[in-house]
Every structure is written in C-alpha cells, then in structure tokens.
Amino acid sequence: MSDPSSSGPRAFRTLGIETSCDETAVAVLDADGSVRVNLVSSQVAAHAPYLGVVPEIAARHHLEALPRLLAAADGAVGLDSVELLAVTRGPGLIGSLLVGTSFAAAWAWARGLPLVGVDHLEGHLVSPFVALDGSPARPAPDRALVLVVSGGHSSYFLLEGGDPRPLNRTRDDAAGEIFDKLSAALGLGYPGGPVVDRLAEGGDPTAFRFTAPRIKDPRGALDFSFSGLKSAAIRLAVGLGPLPLADPATPPQAVLDLLASFRRTVSDWLLAPLDELVERLRPTVVATSGGVAANSELRRRLQAWGRSAGIEVVLPPLALTTDNAAMIARAGQLRAARGTLDDPLRLRAYPRAPWKAGADARGRPVFPALYWPMA
Ligand code: KG4
Ligand code: ZN
C-alpha cells in the first residue's frame, strides 16, 4: 500500500526573489511556508529626488543589491538546502524584472533546482496568509475576497482554490499612486502613503467632502476611479496656500484636515463595493494586501467591517504589505504544489499583467470576472 503522506503535493524549501519595481527582496521559506528570512533592500532614497521610480536606476540597484542580499540570506539560514526557486516574472519594470529572472534562471540551472516564475499580483494575493513570527503559512482559504491596493493596482480578487479572478479595477489611477501624487504636490516627499497616513491622524476627516465618480458602463459599476479625487485634493491644497509647503514637517491644521479627509475618502471608496461583492460571492474570508494595505485607517475600518458583518478579516503583517520576496516564495510553493514549474532556459519576464483570460488585442489586460460573477 502506498504511503498516503507521499501522495500529497510535494512541498519545497523555497528561495524567493522579487525585483519587479524599486525594492530588491530575497526570502527563504521552509516547506510549510514559515518564513526563515525576509530581506528587503529599499531604493526609496535613490528615487526620492525624482518623486517616483526611475526605471534605469531601479535596474542598476537590483544588480548591485541582489548578490548582497543572497549572501546575507546564505549567512543567516544557508542556501544549500534550498529545493525550489521562485521569482517574480511580471508585471513590473522590464529592466528590473530581467535582473531577477536572469539571476534566478541561472542559479536554478547551475544548481539543477526546479524553478517557478510567479506573477507579482499572485504574491500580493497570498501575502495575508503568510506570517512573520516563524509559524507556518496558513492554507489559502477556499473562497477569499482580497482587495489588492498598491502603487499600481486597486482591485478586488476572488481567490478560489488558488485561482485568482479579478472582480473590478481602477479606471485611471491606483490608490497608492494618488497618495504619492498628493504628497509630491505638497512637498511631503516620496512615497506619499506613509507620510500622508501619519499626518492624517492629526486632521479632521469630515472637514472636506469629495464627489464620488459615476461610472456609466453598467459592467464596470464596481470599478474604482481615483484621478478626480487626486485633482480635487491638489486643487484644494493650492487654495490653502503656496505649494510646496514651506515647512513640510509641521503642515498647517487646514492641510492636516485635507489629508485626513482625503484618506477617509480613499478608504470609503475602496470599501464601497465590499457589501455587494460579499453578498454575491459569499467568501469565507476577506483580506487586503499591497502597499496601501498598510494604511492605518483602511486597516481599522476593514476590521470594524468584519466584526459587524461577522466575517473573518485577515490583514498581512505590515512588513508584508509592500513588495517583499516572502510572498513570492509562498506563491511559488503553491504553484509548485500544483505542478506548475518553469524551464530556466525559457523563463520570460513580462511588463504587463497577462491575466488568465488573457489580454486584449493590444496586450492590455482584460478583466473577465467583471462579466463572470456579476452576470
Ligand atoms: O505594494 P507596493 O510596495 O508597490 C507596488 O506594487 O506598487 O506599494 C507601494 C504603494 C505606494 O504608492 C505607497 O505610497 C503606498 O503603497 N503606501 C501607502 C501606505 N504605505 C505605503 N498608502 C497609504 N497608506 C500607507 N500607510
Ligand atoms: Zn507590489
């Protein structure tokens, strides 16, 4: 008789590599998804003078930082026992992705290790279920509703049996992007989310009101649109006095009120589709991830929503909200368990999201699930 324990999916001790944007990250996870080491080298200081990420600078930084981080991971937990390599293939900055994918493919090939290419969003989707206290990763729930909010994405996904389906999208700017743009206009620096979040604590969130966008396409009724909010907030800021602020460390009270009202509006709009999605899709768990999932108001309100709705809300540890390699390693483990491995000699990086049901004729992602569960 066969041993039932050997018939389950194979689990691997995994090295994860993430270089899709402006953070170089390396992590090692045990086969059960517990995080042994999670290292991130931030490039924020290199990009701050430009108020955004400069692709060429990002790629060069990855090239320098990746060997350094791998040496540190080797010193901390040893890389000889690694059994699987997981690397972000896309979407992201192509030069940055090429550094990570070329490195991982060469490493896997030279050592004869299995390799799995992971979609960056797949990483964000599993990050709420990864812990940083040494405990095993939680198995992804059968039916989780996950709000992914970052500098590049603002979408609800249904994660069902490991298969992610996008449910809505932003018609223009991503939520993190408008935090960054407002911050830049005020002279508060980059990235904007953390500083706006902190200053908003000192303001009155009811001081300013913003008009919610109206999306006419009925199939996009649950879509987001944030560019109008960005423009309105910047216009109001201009009306409050000269920009950039003379003393960004201690903005006037009216600016704090504006930031608090802005932050309140972003979380209002992000949470607006929640009741309808839960009603239609009946998830067992609601989670959020991505850089904006570090936002203290969004976290508080989502937890309060969960208590009143009687649904479990899972928030990732703060260090796993922004880009990291632990989430990539975990997504790689789940892919490998489903038997999806990549040939190191054929691994291709891609700059744009190629969601399952594909891209449109011009290579732009389409969001099939808009039409699927909403029909
Ligand atoms: O996930 P992430 O590291 O990179 C992308 O894939 O985009 O997200 C970075 C974004 C930035 O726009 C940053 O301003 C935003 O997340 N962010 C926040 C907070 N912390 C980071 N936005 C709002 N509140 C925060 N506390
Ligand atoms: Zn990200």
Tab-separated table of C-alpha atoms and ligand atoms in Angstrom:
chain	number	residue	atom	x	y	z
A	1	MET	CA	0.000	0.000	0.000
A	2	SER	CA	1.240	3.463	-0.780
A	3	ASP	CA	2.018	5.867	2.000
A	4	PRO	CA	-0.784	8.492	1.945
A	5	SER	CA	1.655	11.192	3.091
A	6	SER	CA	3.675	10.733	-0.098
A	7	SER	CA	0.656	11.142	-2.382
A	8	GLY	CA	0.015	14.808	-1.445
A	9	PRO	CA	1.570	17.698	-3.335
A	10	ARG	CA	5.318	17.949	-2.865
A	11	ALA	CA	6.480	20.774	-0.571
A	12	PHE	CA	9.798	22.539	-1.031
A	13	ARG	CA	12.130	24.716	0.985
A	14	THR	CA	11.995	27.801	-1.206
A	15	LEU	CA	14.145	30.795	-2.088
A	16	GLY	CA	12.059	33.740	-3.323
A	17	ILE	CA	13.408	36.656	-5.382
A	18	GLU	CA	11.462	39.861	-6.085
A	19	THR	CA	12.778	42.696	-8.292
A	20	SER	CA	9.695	43.955	-10.131
A	21	CYS	CA	9.858	47.599	-9.080
A	22	ASP	CA	12.003	49.541	-6.641
A	23	GLU	CA	12.585	47.023	-3.845
A	24	THR	CA	15.137	44.230	-4.124
A	25	ALA	CA	13.924	41.353	-1.952
A	26	VAL	CA	15.054	37.858	-1.040
A	27	ALA	CA	13.355	35.373	1.308
A	28	VAL	CA	13.708	31.750	2.355
A	29	LEU	CA	10.625	29.804	3.428
A	30	ASP	CA	10.504	26.313	4.870
A	31	ALA	CA	8.359	23.770	3.053
A	32	ASP	CA	5.383	24.602	5.306
A	33	GLY	CA	5.580	28.286	4.325
A	34	SER	CA	7.181	29.505	7.544
A	35	VAL	CA	9.479	32.441	6.872
A	36	ARG	CA	13.099	31.802	7.832
A	37	VAL	CA	14.498	35.047	6.470
A	38	ASN	CA	12.889	38.012	4.712
A	39	LEU	CA	15.248	40.721	3.423
A	40	VAL	CA	14.362	43.900	1.544
A	41	SER	CA	16.744	46.489	0.190
A	42	SER	CA	14.800	49.690	-0.356
A	43	GLN	CA	15.694	52.117	-3.122
A	44	VAL	CA	13.489	54.888	-1.762
A	45	ALA	CA	16.428	57.244	-1.168
A	46	ALA	CA	17.693	56.775	-4.746
A	47	HIS	CA	14.316	57.656	-6.306
A	48	ALA	CA	13.113	60.277	-3.804
A	49	PRO	CA	14.719	63.259	-5.622
A	50	TYR	CA	12.657	62.347	-8.734
A	51	LEU	CA	9.372	61.863	-6.769
A	52	GLY	CA	8.849	58.495	-8.425
A	53	VAL	CA	10.669	55.383	-9.585
A	54	VAL	CA	13.278	55.865	-12.346
A	55	PRO	CA	13.414	52.520	-14.224
A	56	GLU	CA	17.106	52.611	-15.164
A	57	ILE	CA	18.185	53.484	-11.616
A	58	ALA	CA	15.959	50.671	-10.282
A	59	ALA	CA	17.530	48.028	-12.571
A	60	ARG	CA	21.069	49.071	-11.646
A	61	HIS	CA	20.230	48.990	-7.965
A	62	HIS	CA	18.838	45.436	-8.263
A	63	LEU	CA	22.014	44.328	-9.984
A	64	GLU	CA	24.089	45.593	-7.087
A	65	ALA	CA	21.725	44.615	-4.251
A	66	LEU	CA	20.684	41.094	-5.260
A	67	PRO	CA	24.064	39.334	-4.712
A	68	ARG	CA	24.446	41.237	-1.428
A	69	LEU	CA	21.032	40.094	-0.148
A	70	LEU	CA	21.640	36.493	-1.240
A	71	ALA	CA	24.947	36.470	0.632
A	72	ALA	CA	23.143	37.807	3.715
A	73	ALA	CA	20.414	35.140	3.406
A	74	ASP	CA	23.088	32.480	2.999
A	75	GLY	CA	24.829	33.727	6.136
A	76	ALA	CA	21.549	33.748	8.067
A	77	VAL	CA	19.966	30.408	7.128
A	78	GLY	CA	22.205	28.764	4.482
A	79	LEU	CA	21.088	28.431	0.862
A	80	ASP	CA	22.462	24.948	0.209
A	81	SER	CA	19.285	23.298	1.481
A	82	VAL	CA	17.035	25.305	-0.881
A	83	GLU	CA	14.915	22.959	-3.047
A	84	LEU	CA	12.927	25.417	-5.200
A	85	LEU	CA	13.496	28.873	-6.659
A	86	ALA	CA	10.560	31.274	-7.062
A	87	VAL	CA	10.982	34.567	-8.894
A	88	THR	CA	8.666	37.393	-9.984
A	89	ARG	CA	8.196	37.275	-13.782
A	90	GLY	CA	5.911	40.304	-14.073
A	91	PRO	CA	4.162	42.631	-14.267
A	92	GLY	CA	6.618	45.416	-13.489
A	93	LEU	CA	9.546	47.380	-14.886
A	94	ILE	CA	11.093	45.184	-17.547
A	95	GLY	CA	14.727	46.074	-16.778
A	96	SER	CA	14.187	45.324	-13.097
A	97	LEU	CA	12.363	42.060	-13.815
A	98	LEU	CA	15.151	40.927	-16.139
A	99	VAL	CA	17.705	41.248	-13.343
A	100	GLY	CA	15.694	38.928	-11.052
A	101	THR	CA	14.571	36.425	-13.688
A	102	SER	CA	18.036	36.115	-15.296
A	103	PHE	CA	19.636	35.671	-11.921
A	104	ALA	CA	17.092	33.076	-10.737
A	105	ALA	CA	17.162	31.125	-14.014
A	106	ALA	CA	20.978	30.964	-13.996
A	107	TRP	CA	21.054	29.941	-10.353
A	108	ALA	CA	18.408	27.237	-10.790
A	109	TRP	CA	20.042	25.900	-13.943
A	110	ALA	CA	23.536	25.825	-12.419
A	111	ARG	CA	22.307	24.001	-9.327
A	112	GLY	CA	19.809	21.758	-11.094
A	113	LEU	CA	16.927	23.118	-8.976
A	114	PRO	CA	13.283	23.440	-10.017
A	115	LEU	CA	12.254	26.995	-10.896
A	116	VAL	CA	8.861	28.658	-10.805
A	117	GLY	CA	8.008	32.071	-12.238
A	118	VAL	CA	5.372	33.923	-10.210
A	119	ASP	CA	3.052	36.796	-11.064
A	120	HIS	CA	3.637	39.751	-8.723
A	121	LEU	CA	-0.092	40.031	-8.006
A	122	GLU	CA	-0.263	36.345	-7.138
A	123	GLY	CA	2.328	37.170	-4.466
A	124	HIS	CA	0.249	40.060	-3.075
A	125	LEU	CA	-2.823	37.801	-3.071
A	126	VAL	CA	-1.227	35.174	-0.825
A	127	SER	CA	0.647	37.631	1.439
A	128	PRO	CA	-2.190	37.959	4.005
A	129	PHE	CA	-1.801	34.248	4.715
A	130	VAL	CA	1.940	34.400	5.440
A	131	ALA	CA	3.209	35.095	8.982
A	132	LEU	CA	6.489	36.632	10.088
A	133	ASP	CA	6.632	35.047	13.549
A	134	GLY	CA	8.048	31.745	12.335
A	135	SER	CA	4.686	29.966	12.166
A	136	PRO	CA	3.640	28.053	9.007
A	137	ALA	CA	1.729	29.846	6.270
A	138	ARG	CA	-1.991	29.439	6.518
A	139	PRO	CA	-3.509	27.359	3.704
A	140	ALA	CA	-5.265	29.735	1.314
A	141	PRO	CA	-8.986	29.648	2.184
A	142	ASP	CA	-11.353	28.021	-0.308
A	143	ARG	CA	-13.031	31.321	-1.074
A	144	ALA	CA	-11.268	34.526	-0.118
A	145	LEU	CA	-12.121	38.038	-1.263
A	146	VAL	CA	-8.850	40.006	-1.421
A	147	LEU	CA	-8.504	43.749	-2.021
A	148	VAL	CA	-5.096	44.351	-3.646
A	149	VAL	CA	-4.158	48.021	-3.321
A	150	SER	CA	-0.727	49.323	-4.217
A	151	GLY	CA	1.043	51.937	-6.302
A	152	GLY	CA	-0.012	50.082	-9.450
A	153	HIS	CA	-3.185	48.154	-8.601
A	154	SER	CA	-6.577	48.653	-6.997
A	155	SER	CA	-8.733	45.560	-7.463
A	156	TYR	CA	-10.812	43.061	-5.591
A	157	PHE	CA	-9.990	39.458	-6.425
A	158	LEU	CA	-11.786	36.243	-5.635
A	159	LEU	CA	-9.172	33.673	-4.678
A	160	GLU	CA	-10.830	30.316	-5.135
A	161	GLY	CA	-8.889	27.070	-4.868
A	162	GLY	CA	-5.691	29.031	-5.518
A	163	ASP	CA	-7.119	30.518	-8.707
A	164	PRO	CA	-7.381	34.347	-8.670
A	165	ARG	CA	-10.160	36.105	-10.557
A	166	PRO	CA	-10.147	39.902	-10.781
A	167	LEU	CA	-13.561	41.405	-9.976
A	168	ASN	CA	-13.046	45.090	-10.635
A	169	ARG	CA	-10.265	47.531	-11.435
A	170	THR	CA	-9.422	51.185	-11.405
A	171	ARG	CA	-10.391	53.125	-14.489
A	172	ASP	CA	-7.439	55.501	-14.031
A	173	ASP	CA	-5.021	55.996	-11.122
A	174	ALA	CA	-4.250	53.369	-8.481
A	175	ALA	CA	-4.954	54.223	-4.839
A	176	GLY	CA	-1.270	54.289	-3.838
A	177	GLU	CA	-0.450	56.471	-6.816
A	178	ILE	CA	-2.762	59.267	-5.666
A	179	PHE	CA	-1.239	59.226	-2.171
A	180	ASP	CA	2.134	59.665	-3.908
A	181	LYS	CA	0.919	62.467	-6.225
A	182	LEU	CA	-0.774	64.480	-3.482
A	183	SER	CA	2.290	64.097	-1.291
A	184	ALA	CA	4.554	65.251	-4.132
A	185	ALA	CA	2.388	68.336	-4.762
A	186	LEU	CA	2.557	69.298	-1.084
A	187	GLY	CA	6.323	68.713	-0.899
A	188	LEU	CA	5.940	65.846	1.569
A	189	GLY	CA	8.224	63.518	-0.394
A	190	TYR	CA	8.042	60.006	-1.833
A	191	PRO	CA	6.492	57.531	-1.168
A	192	GLY	CA	3.470	59.538	-0.114
A	193	GLY	CA	1.304	56.886	1.550
A	194	PRO	CA	3.179	56.554	4.846
A	195	VAL	CA	3.614	60.318	5.420
A	196	VAL	CA	0.051	61.221	4.426
A	197	ASP	CA	-1.228	58.410	6.660
A	198	ARG	CA	0.771	59.692	9.634
A	199	LEU	CA	-0.181	63.375	9.173
A	200	ALA	CA	-3.855	62.473	8.603
A	201	GLU	CA	-4.016	61.233	12.206
A	202	GLY	CA	-3.855	64.900	13.278
A	203	GLY	CA	-6.656	66.163	10.999
A	204	ASP	CA	-10.455	66.256	10.853
A	205	PRO	CA	-11.646	63.675	8.272
A	206	THR	CA	-15.002	65.435	7.892
A	207	ALA	CA	-13.551	68.857	7.003
A	208	PHE	CA	-13.637	68.376	3.219
A	209	ARG	CA	-16.059	66.445	1.023
A	210	PHE	CA	-15.322	64.910	-2.364
A	211	THR	CA	-17.782	63.890	-5.055
A	212	ALA	CA	-17.759	60.188	-5.867
A	213	PRO	CA	-17.161	59.330	-9.549
A	214	ARG	CA	-20.003	57.946	-11.636
A	215	ILE	CA	-19.071	55.118	-13.953
A	216	LYS	CA	-21.667	54.839	-16.698
A	217	ASP	CA	-20.711	51.383	-18.056
A	218	PRO	CA	-23.003	49.021	-16.074
A	219	ARG	CA	-20.435	46.220	-16.296
A	220	GLY	CA	-17.946	48.475	-14.516
A	221	ALA	CA	-20.347	49.610	-11.807
A	222	LEU	CA	-17.994	48.344	-9.120
A	223	ASP	CA	-14.866	49.811	-10.705
A	224	PHE	CA	-12.774	52.440	-8.960
A	225	SER	CA	-11.729	55.833	-10.264
A	226	PHE	CA	-9.261	57.897	-8.277
A	227	SER	CA	-7.890	60.562	-10.621
A	228	GLY	CA	-10.763	63.005	-9.898
A	229	LEU	CA	-10.085	62.736	-6.165
A	230	LYS	CA	-6.388	63.377	-6.779
A	231	SER	CA	-7.069	66.519	-8.847
A	232	ALA	CA	-9.676	67.830	-6.406
A	233	ALA	CA	-7.367	67.327	-3.411
A	234	ILE	CA	-4.455	69.053	-5.157
A	235	ARG	CA	-6.756	71.957	-6.186
A	236	LEU	CA	-7.938	72.350	-2.599
A	237	ALA	CA	-4.334	72.230	-1.353
A	238	VAL	CA	-3.379	75.008	-3.788
A	239	GLY	CA	-6.275	77.058	-2.396
A	240	LEU	CA	-4.956	76.676	1.145
A	241	GLY	CA	-1.622	78.391	0.445
A	242	PRO	CA	1.566	78.227	-1.588
A	243	LEU	CA	2.942	74.807	-2.564
A	244	PRO	CA	5.203	73.061	-1.841
A	245	LEU	CA	4.665	73.640	1.867
A	246	ALA	CA	7.259	75.901	3.472
A	247	ASP	CA	7.595	73.590	6.470
A	248	PRO	CA	6.595	70.022	5.440
A	249	ALA	CA	7.389	68.648	8.907
A	250	THR	CA	4.590	70.702	10.531
A	251	PRO	CA	1.872	71.496	7.985
A	252	PRO	CA	-0.913	73.952	8.965
A	253	GLN	CA	-4.083	72.473	10.506
A	254	ALA	CA	-6.106	73.055	7.312
A	255	VAL	CA	-3.654	70.836	5.397
A	256	LEU	CA	-3.892	68.119	8.064
A	257	ASP	CA	-7.692	68.313	7.736
A	258	LEU	CA	-7.378	67.961	3.974
A	259	LEU	CA	-5.111	64.908	4.329
A	260	ALA	CA	-7.479	63.286	6.832
A	261	SER	CA	-10.479	63.919	4.551
A	262	PHE	CA	-8.544	62.567	1.571
A	263	ARG	CA	-7.529	59.410	3.460
A	264	ARG	CA	-11.127	58.921	4.683
A	265	THR	CA	-12.421	59.233	1.117
A	266	VAL	CA	-9.922	56.730	-0.277
A	267	SER	CA	-10.939	54.124	2.287
A	268	ASP	CA	-14.664	54.949	1.800
A	269	TRP	CA	-14.318	54.318	-1.922
A	270	LEU	CA	-12.160	51.218	-1.533
A	271	LEU	CA	-14.697	49.685	0.843
A	272	ALA	CA	-17.777	50.775	-1.138
A	273	PRO	CA	-18.063	47.578	-3.269
A	274	LEU	CA	-17.467	45.267	-0.320
A	275	ASP	CA	-21.039	44.551	0.796
A	276	GLU	CA	-22.216	43.819	-2.719
A	277	LEU	CA	-19.251	41.553	-3.506
A	278	VAL	CA	-19.706	39.648	-0.248
A	279	GLU	CA	-23.428	39.296	-0.866
A	280	ARG	CA	-22.863	37.885	-4.344
A	281	LEU	CA	-19.764	35.784	-3.796
A	282	ARG	CA	-20.120	34.620	-0.170
A	283	PRO	CA	-16.385	34.475	0.654
A	284	THR	CA	-15.334	32.805	3.894
A	285	VAL	CA	-12.546	35.331	4.451
A	286	VAL	CA	-11.915	38.939	3.424
A	287	ALA	CA	-8.308	40.136	3.177
A	288	THR	CA	-6.276	43.026	1.825
A	289	SER	CA	-2.702	43.374	0.593
A	290	GLY	CA	-0.312	45.679	-1.252
A	291	GLY	CA	1.353	48.876	-0.008
A	292	VAL	CA	-1.926	50.710	0.710
A	293	ALA	CA	-2.965	47.789	2.960
A	294	ALA	CA	-0.501	49.387	5.423
A	295	ASN	CA	-2.875	52.358	5.696
A	296	SER	CA	-3.985	52.600	9.286
A	297	GLU	CA	-7.487	53.870	8.535
A	298	LEU	CA	-8.140	51.184	5.923
A	299	ARG	CA	-6.952	48.510	8.367
A	300	ARG	CA	-9.115	49.853	11.224
A	301	ARG	CA	-12.204	50.147	9.085
A	302	LEU	CA	-11.830	46.751	7.462
A	303	GLN	CA	-11.513	45.135	10.879
A	304	ALA	CA	-14.583	47.014	12.111
A	305	TRP	CA	-16.489	45.933	8.977
A	306	GLY	CA	-15.513	42.300	9.642
A	307	ARG	CA	-16.787	42.487	13.227
A	308	SER	CA	-20.132	43.901	12.146
A	309	ALA	CA	-20.528	41.552	9.159
A	310	GLY	CA	-19.397	38.502	11.148
A	311	ILE	CA	-16.756	37.649	8.527
A	312	GLU	CA	-13.111	36.946	9.269
A	313	VAL	CA	-10.801	39.735	8.067
A	314	VAL	CA	-7.138	38.857	7.501
A	315	LEU	CA	-4.545	41.625	7.344
A	316	PRO	CA	-0.942	40.884	6.352
A	317	PRO	CA	1.859	41.824	8.748
A	318	LEU	CA	2.869	45.424	7.946
A	319	ALA	CA	6.244	44.297	6.557
A	320	LEU	CA	4.463	42.077	4.014
A	321	THR	CA	2.111	44.774	2.692
A	322	THR	CA	4.740	46.440	0.496
A	323	ASP	CA	6.806	44.460	-2.002
A	324	ASN	CA	8.677	41.512	-0.495
A	325	ALA	CA	10.012	38.107	-1.512
A	326	ALA	CA	8.281	36.047	1.196
A	327	MET	CA	5.000	36.425	-0.697
A	328	ILE	CA	6.734	35.434	-3.963
A	329	ALA	CA	8.275	32.344	-2.361
A	330	ARG	CA	4.869	31.377	-0.927
A	331	ALA	CA	3.065	31.861	-4.248
A	332	GLY	CA	5.850	29.765	-5.830
A	333	GLN	CA	5.303	26.958	-3.323
A	334	LEU	CA	1.585	26.900	-4.095
A	335	ARG	CA	2.279	26.855	-7.854
A	336	ALA	CA	4.870	24.095	-7.497
A	337	ALA	CA	2.392	22.076	-5.405
A	338	ARG	CA	0.003	22.311	-8.367
A	339	GLY	CA	2.814	21.030	-10.589
A	340	THR	CA	3.470	24.276	-12.471
A	341	LEU	CA	7.229	24.592	-12.947
A	342	ASP	CA	9.214	26.631	-15.484
A	343	ASP	CA	12.181	25.782	-17.667
A	344	PRO	CA	15.108	28.046	-16.649
A	345	LEU	CA	16.181	28.293	-20.287
A	346	ARG	CA	12.741	29.550	-21.357
A	347	LEU	CA	11.661	31.795	-18.483
A	348	ARG	CA	10.366	35.103	-19.869
A	349	ALA	CA	9.701	38.282	-17.920
A	350	TYR	CA	6.616	40.331	-18.869
A	351	PRO	CA	5.905	44.001	-18.119
A	352	ARG	CA	2.085	43.838	-18.254
A	353	ALA	CA	-0.445	41.653	-16.492
A	354	PRO	CA	-1.433	38.675	-18.680
A	355	TRP	CA	-4.449	37.568	-16.662
A	356	LYS	CA	-5.705	34.143	-17.443
A	357	ALA	CA	-8.486	35.026	-19.752
A	358	GLY	CA	-5.803	36.977	-21.488
A	359	ALA	CA	-5.141	40.410	-22.749
A	360	ASP	CA	-6.947	42.318	-25.433
A	361	ALA	CA	-5.596	42.696	-28.958
A	362	ARG	CA	-3.244	45.468	-27.863
A	363	GLY	CA	-1.855	43.431	-24.986
A	364	ARG	CA	-3.799	45.320	-22.324
A	365	PRO	CA	-5.157	43.182	-19.501
A	366	VAL	CA	-8.851	42.375	-19.568
A	367	PHE	CA	-10.897	41.629	-16.509
A	368	PRO	CA	-13.110	38.705	-17.455
A	369	ALA	CA	-14.538	38.236	-13.996
A	370	LEU	CA	-16.245	41.582	-14.310
A	371	TYR	CA	-18.552	39.720	-16.620
A	372	TRP	CA	-18.341	36.375	-14.851
A	373	PRO	CA	-19.779	36.573	-11.327
A	374	MET	CA	-21.602	39.836	-11.914
A	375	ALA	CA	-23.742	38.493	-14.769
B	1	KG4	O1	2.908	47.189	-2.993
B	1	KG4	P1	3.853	48.332	-3.113
B	1	KG4	O2	5.113	48.319	-2.279
B	1	KG4	O3	4.371	48.509	-4.573
B	1	KG4	C1	3.574	48.363	-5.695
B	1	KG4	O4	3.441	47.204	-6.172
B	1	KG4	O5	3.041	49.425	-6.119
B	1	KG4	O6	3.004	49.660	-2.816
B	1	KG4	C2	3.592	50.945	-2.759
B	1	KG4	C3	2.474	51.969	-2.607
B	1	KG4	C4	2.964	53.415	-2.723
B	1	KG4	O7	2.077	54.113	-3.595
B	1	KG4	C5	2.840	53.930	-1.298
B	1	KG4	O8	2.606	55.327	-1.205
B	1	KG4	C6	1.666	53.132	-0.763
B	1	KG4	O9	1.858	51.831	-1.310
B	1	KG4	N1	1.630	53.072	0.703
B	1	KG4	C7	0.617	53.571	1.449
B	1	KG4	C8	0.987	53.376	2.815
B	1	KG4	N2	2.206	52.744	2.838
B	1	KG4	C9	2.577	52.560	1.530
B	1	KG4	N3	-0.537	54.172	1.088
B	1	KG4	C10	-1.358	54.587	2.078
B	1	KG4	N4	-1.068	54.457	3.411
B	1	KG4	C11	0.074	53.860	3.813
B	1	KG4	N5	0.342	53.723	5.118
B	2	ZN	ZN	3.535	45.301	-5.284
